[in-house]
Coordinates of C-alpha atoms in Angstrom, one line a residue:
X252 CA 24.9 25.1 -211.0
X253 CA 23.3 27.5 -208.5
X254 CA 24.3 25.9 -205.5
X255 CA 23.4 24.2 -202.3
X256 CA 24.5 26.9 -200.0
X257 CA 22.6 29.6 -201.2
X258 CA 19.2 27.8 -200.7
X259 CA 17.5 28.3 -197.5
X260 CA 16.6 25.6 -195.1
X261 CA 12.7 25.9 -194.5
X262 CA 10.5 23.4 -192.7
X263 CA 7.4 22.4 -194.8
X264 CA 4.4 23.5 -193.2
X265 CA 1.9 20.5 -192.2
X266 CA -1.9 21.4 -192.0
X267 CA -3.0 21.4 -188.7
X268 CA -4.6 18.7 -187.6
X269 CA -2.8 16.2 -189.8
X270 CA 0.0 15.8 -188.2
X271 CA 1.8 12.6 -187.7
X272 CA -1.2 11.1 -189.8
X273 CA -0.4 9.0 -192.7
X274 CA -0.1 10.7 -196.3
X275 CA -3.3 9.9 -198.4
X276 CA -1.5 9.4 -201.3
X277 CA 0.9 7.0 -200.0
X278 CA -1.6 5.1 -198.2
X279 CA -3.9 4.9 -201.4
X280 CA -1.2 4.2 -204.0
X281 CA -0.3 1.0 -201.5
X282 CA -3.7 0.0 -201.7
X283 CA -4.3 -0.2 -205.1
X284 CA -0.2 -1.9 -205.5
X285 CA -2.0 -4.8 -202.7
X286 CA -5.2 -4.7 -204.9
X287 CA -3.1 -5.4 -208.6
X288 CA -0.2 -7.6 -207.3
X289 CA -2.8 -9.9 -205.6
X290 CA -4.1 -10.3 -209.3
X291 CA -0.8 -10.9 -211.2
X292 CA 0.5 -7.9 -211.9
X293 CA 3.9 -6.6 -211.1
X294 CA 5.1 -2.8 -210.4
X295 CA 7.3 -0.8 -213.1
X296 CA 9.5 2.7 -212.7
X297 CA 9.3 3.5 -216.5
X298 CA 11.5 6.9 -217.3
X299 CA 10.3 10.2 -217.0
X300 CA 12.5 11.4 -219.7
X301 CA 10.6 10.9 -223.2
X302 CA 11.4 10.6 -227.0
X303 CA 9.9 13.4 -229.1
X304 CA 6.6 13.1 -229.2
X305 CA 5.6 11.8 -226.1
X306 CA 6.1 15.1 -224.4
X307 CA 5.1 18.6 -224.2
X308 CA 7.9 20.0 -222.0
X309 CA 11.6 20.1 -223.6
X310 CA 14.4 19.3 -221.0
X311 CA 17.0 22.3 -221.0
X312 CA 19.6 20.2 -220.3
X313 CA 18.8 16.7 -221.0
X314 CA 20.4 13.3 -220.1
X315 CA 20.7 11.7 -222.8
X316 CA 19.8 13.3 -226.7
X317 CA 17.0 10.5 -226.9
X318 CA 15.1 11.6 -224.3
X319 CA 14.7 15.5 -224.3
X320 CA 11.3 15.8 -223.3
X321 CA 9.2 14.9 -219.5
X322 CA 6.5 12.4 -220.3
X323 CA 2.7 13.3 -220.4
X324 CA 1.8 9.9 -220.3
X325 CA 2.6 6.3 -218.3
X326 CA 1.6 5.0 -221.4
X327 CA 4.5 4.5 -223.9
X328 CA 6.8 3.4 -221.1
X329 CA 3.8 0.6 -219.8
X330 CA 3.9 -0.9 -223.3
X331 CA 7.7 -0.6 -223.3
X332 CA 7.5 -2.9 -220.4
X333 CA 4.9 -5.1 -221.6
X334 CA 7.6 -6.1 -224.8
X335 CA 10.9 -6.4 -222.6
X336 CA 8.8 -8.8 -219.8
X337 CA 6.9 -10.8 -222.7
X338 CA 10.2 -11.7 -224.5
X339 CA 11.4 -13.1 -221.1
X340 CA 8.1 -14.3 -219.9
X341 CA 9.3 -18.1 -220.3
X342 CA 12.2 -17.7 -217.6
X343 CA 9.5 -15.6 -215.2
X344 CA 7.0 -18.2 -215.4
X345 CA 4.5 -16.1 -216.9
X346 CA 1.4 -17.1 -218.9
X347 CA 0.6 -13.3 -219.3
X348 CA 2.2 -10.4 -219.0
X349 CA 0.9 -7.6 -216.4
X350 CA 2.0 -4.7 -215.0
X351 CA 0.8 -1.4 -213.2
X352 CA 2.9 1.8 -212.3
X353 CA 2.0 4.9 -210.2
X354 CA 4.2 8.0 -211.9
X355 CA 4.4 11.5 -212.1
X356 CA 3.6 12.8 -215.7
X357 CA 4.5 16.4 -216.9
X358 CA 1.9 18.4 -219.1
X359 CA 1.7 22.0 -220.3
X360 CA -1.0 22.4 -217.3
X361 CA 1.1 21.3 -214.4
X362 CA 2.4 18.0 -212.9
X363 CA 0.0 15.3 -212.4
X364 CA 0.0 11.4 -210.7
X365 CA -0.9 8.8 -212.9
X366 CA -2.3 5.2 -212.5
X367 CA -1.4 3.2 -215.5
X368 CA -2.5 -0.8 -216.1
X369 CA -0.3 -2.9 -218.9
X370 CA -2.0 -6.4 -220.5
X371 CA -0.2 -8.1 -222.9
X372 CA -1.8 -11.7 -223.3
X373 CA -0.1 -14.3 -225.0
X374 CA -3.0 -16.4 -225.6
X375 CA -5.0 -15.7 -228.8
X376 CA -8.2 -16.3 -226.7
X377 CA -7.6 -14.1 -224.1
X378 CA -6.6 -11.5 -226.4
X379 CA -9.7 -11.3 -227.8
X380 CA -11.2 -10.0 -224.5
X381 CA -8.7 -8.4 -222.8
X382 CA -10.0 -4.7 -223.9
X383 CA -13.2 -5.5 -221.6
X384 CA -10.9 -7.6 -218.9
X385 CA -8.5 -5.0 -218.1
X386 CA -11.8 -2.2 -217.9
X387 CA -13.3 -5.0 -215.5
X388 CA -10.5 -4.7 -213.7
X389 CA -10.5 -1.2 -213.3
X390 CA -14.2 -0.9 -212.4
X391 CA -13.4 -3.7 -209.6
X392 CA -10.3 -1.5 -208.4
X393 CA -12.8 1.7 -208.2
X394 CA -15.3 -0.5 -206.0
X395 CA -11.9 -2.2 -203.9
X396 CA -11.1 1.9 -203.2
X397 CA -14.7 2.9 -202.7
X398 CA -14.6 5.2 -205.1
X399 CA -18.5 6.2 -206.3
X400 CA -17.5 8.8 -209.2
X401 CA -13.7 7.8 -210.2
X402 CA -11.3 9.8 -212.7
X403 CA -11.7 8.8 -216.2
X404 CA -10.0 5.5 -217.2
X405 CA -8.3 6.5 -220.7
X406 CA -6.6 3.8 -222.9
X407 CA -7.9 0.7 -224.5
X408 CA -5.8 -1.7 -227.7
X409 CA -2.3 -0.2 -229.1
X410 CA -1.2 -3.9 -231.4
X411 CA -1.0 -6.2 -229.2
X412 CA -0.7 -3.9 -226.0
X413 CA -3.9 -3.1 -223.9
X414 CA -3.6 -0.7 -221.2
X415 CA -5.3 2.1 -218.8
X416 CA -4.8 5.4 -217.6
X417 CA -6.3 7.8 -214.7
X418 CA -5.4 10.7 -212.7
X419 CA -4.4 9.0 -209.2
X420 CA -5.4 12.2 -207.4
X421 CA -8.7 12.7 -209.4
X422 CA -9.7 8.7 -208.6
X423 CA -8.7 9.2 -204.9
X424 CA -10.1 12.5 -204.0
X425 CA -13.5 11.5 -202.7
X426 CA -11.9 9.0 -200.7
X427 CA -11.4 9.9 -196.9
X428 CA -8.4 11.0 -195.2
X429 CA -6.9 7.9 -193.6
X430 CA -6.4 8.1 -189.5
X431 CA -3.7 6.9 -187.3
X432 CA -4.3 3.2 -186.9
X433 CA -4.4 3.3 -191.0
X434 CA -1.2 3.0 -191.7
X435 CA -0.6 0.4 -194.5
X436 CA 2.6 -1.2 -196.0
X437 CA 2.9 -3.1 -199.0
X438 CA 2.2 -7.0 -199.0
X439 CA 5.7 -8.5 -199.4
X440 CA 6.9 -12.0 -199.4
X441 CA 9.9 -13.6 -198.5
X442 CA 11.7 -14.2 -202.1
X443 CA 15.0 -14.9 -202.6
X444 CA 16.6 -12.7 -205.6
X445 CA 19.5 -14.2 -207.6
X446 CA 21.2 -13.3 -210.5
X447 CA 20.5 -13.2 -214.2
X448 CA 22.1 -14.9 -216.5
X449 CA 23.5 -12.8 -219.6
X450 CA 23.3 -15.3 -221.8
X451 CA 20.0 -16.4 -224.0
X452 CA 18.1 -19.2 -222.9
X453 CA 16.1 -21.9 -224.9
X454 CA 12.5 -23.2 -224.5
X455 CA 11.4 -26.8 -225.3
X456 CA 7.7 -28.1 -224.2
X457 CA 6.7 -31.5 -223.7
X458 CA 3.1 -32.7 -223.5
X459 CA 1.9 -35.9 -222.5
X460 CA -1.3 -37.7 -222.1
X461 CA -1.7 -39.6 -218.7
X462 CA -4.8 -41.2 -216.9
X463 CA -7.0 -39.3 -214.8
X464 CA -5.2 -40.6 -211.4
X465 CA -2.3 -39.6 -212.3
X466 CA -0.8 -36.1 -210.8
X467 CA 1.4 -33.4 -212.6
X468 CA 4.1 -33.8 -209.7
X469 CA 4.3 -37.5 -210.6
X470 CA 5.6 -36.5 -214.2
X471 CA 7.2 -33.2 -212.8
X472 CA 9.6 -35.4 -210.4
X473 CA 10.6 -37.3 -213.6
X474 CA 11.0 -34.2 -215.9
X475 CA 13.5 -33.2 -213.0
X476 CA 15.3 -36.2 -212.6
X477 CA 16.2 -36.5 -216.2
X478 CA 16.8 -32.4 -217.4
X479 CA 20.4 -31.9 -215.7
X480 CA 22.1 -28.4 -214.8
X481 CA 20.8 -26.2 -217.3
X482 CA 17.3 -26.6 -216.8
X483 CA 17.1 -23.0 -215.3
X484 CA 12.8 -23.4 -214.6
X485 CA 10.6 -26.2 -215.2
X486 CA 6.6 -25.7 -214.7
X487 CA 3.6 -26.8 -215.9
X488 CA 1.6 -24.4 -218.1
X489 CA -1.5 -26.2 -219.4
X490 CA -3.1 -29.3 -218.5
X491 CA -7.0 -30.1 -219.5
X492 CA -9.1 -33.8 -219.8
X493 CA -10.7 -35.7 -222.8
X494 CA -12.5 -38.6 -222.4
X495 CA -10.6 -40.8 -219.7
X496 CA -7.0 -39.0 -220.3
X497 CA -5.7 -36.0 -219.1
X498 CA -3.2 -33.9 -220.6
X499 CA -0.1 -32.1 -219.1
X500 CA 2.1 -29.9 -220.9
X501 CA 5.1 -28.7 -219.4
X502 CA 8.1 -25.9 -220.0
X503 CA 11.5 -26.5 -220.0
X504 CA 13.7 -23.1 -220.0
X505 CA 17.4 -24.0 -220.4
X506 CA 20.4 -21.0 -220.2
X507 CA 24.1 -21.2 -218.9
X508 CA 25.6 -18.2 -216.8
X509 CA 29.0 -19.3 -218.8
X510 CA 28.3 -19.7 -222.7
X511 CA 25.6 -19.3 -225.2
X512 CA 23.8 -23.1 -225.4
X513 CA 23.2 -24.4 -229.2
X514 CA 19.9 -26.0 -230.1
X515 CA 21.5 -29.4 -230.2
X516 CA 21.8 -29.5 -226.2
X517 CA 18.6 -28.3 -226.1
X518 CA 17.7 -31.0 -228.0
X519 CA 19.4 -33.7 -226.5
X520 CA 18.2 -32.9 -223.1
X521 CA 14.3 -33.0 -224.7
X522 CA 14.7 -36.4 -226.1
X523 CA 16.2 -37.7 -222.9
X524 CA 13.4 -36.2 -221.0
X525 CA 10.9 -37.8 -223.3
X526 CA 12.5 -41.5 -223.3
X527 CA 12.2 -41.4 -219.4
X528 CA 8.5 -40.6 -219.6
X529 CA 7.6 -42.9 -221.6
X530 CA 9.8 -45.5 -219.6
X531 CA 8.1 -44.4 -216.4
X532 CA 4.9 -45.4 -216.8
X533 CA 3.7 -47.6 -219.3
X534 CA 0.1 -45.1 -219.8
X535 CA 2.1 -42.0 -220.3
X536 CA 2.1 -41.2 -224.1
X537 CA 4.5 -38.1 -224.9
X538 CA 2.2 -35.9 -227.5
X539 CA 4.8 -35.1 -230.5

């Protein structure tokens, strides 16, 4: 410990002619979080304490015996978050998952900001272009930014993880310094946050063919009748036509905030669901 009182109070000296203007970085770094949420991807704070081995700079005193070393990359931590989101990617609603952080990394050289992009598809199809997908989507964020001669995008296929990497301050620097009526906030929305249940939760689908009239909140508004209290999220997550039908497939995610639930409710609650679609209308056919 050193001590608070023995470290002089000094103002931070702001270049003239700057003052009161926003910060470049800020103002860039909420850009790019407009740009990427706007296309599904969500924001992380991954730790800046590391394993060995994905740091250069051991920690003198560190927090905690696994992590003894500052990161030099927003990579491991990205693909950490790809794995804990895709294992709850049913109860989020999420066909894919995607997910962007702007981080400090720590290097031999000197401290650096980073830009990192996660993929992890869950779609067989998808995965075999989501190397060039997420690089599209990087040369479309250089273009959003303006940026003619960007930092180097590093990354590309680790398993099933795909990701990116740049120097923030390297992509940004030929942009301009923003002026006063530039300020710029993130894009929020008014969401209502609620708590998670401890317990795991179970998945059962159901698929059904209907006629082309027919729409998927028509069979939704039956799904919902007939689920009961521990249907936690119910969505559609695939619908496409052959011939004259049209098929809907929809996800049931069932969890209790009081016990762990057993296949057999699970179960029971699927084949009640499935008896009042095919009682509803006498076109529906439940695919099994």
């Amino acid at each position: 410990h050193y001590g608070y009182e023995k470290i002089a109070p000094v103002v931070p000296a702001l270049p003239l002619g700057r003052k009161g203007l926003p910060n470049k970085r800020l103002y860039s770094a909420n850009k790019v979080r407009n740009f990427l949420v706007e296309r599904g991807f969500s924001e992380v704070y991954t730790y800046s304490f590391a394993p060995k081995g994905e740091g250069d700079i051991e920690v003198e005193n560190p927090i905690g015996k696994d992590r003894p070393y500052m990161r030099h990359s927003l990579i491991p931590g990205i693909h950490r978050a790809l794995e804990l989101n895709s294992v709850n990617a049913p109860l989020l609603e999420l066909e894919d998952v995607k997910v962007f952080e702007v981080g400090n990394v720590f290097s031999l050289t000197g401290e650096e900001i980073r830009l990192a992009l996660g993929y992890l598809p869950r779609d067989n199809k998808k995965a075999k272009t989501a190397t060039d997908d997420l690089k599209t989507l990087a040369d479309e964020l250089d273009e959003f930014l303006g940026v003619n001669e960007s930092g180097t995008w590093i990354g590309g296929q680790e398993g099933e993880h795909y990701s990116y990497e740049v120097d923030f301050n390297e992509l940004i620097k030929t942009l301009p310094e923003p002026k006063h009526n530039e300020s710029l906030s993130v894009h929020a929305k008014n969401t209502a946050y609620k708590t998670l249940s401890h317990y795991p939760f179970i998945v059962r689908d159901v698929a059904l063919w209907v006629s082309k009239e027919t729409k998927a909140e028509e069979v939704e508004q039956v799904i919902r009748a007939n689920v009961g209290e521990l249907a936690q999220k119910i969505y559609l997550f695939d619908t496409f036509e052959k011939n004259d039908k049209k098929s809907f497939a929809f996800r049931m995610v069932f969890q209790s905030f009081e016990r762990t639930l057993v296949d057999s409710e699970a179960n029971a609650v699927y084949e009640r669901v499935v008896v009042s679609l095919e009682h509803a209308n006498p076109v529906w056919l439940v695919r099994k």
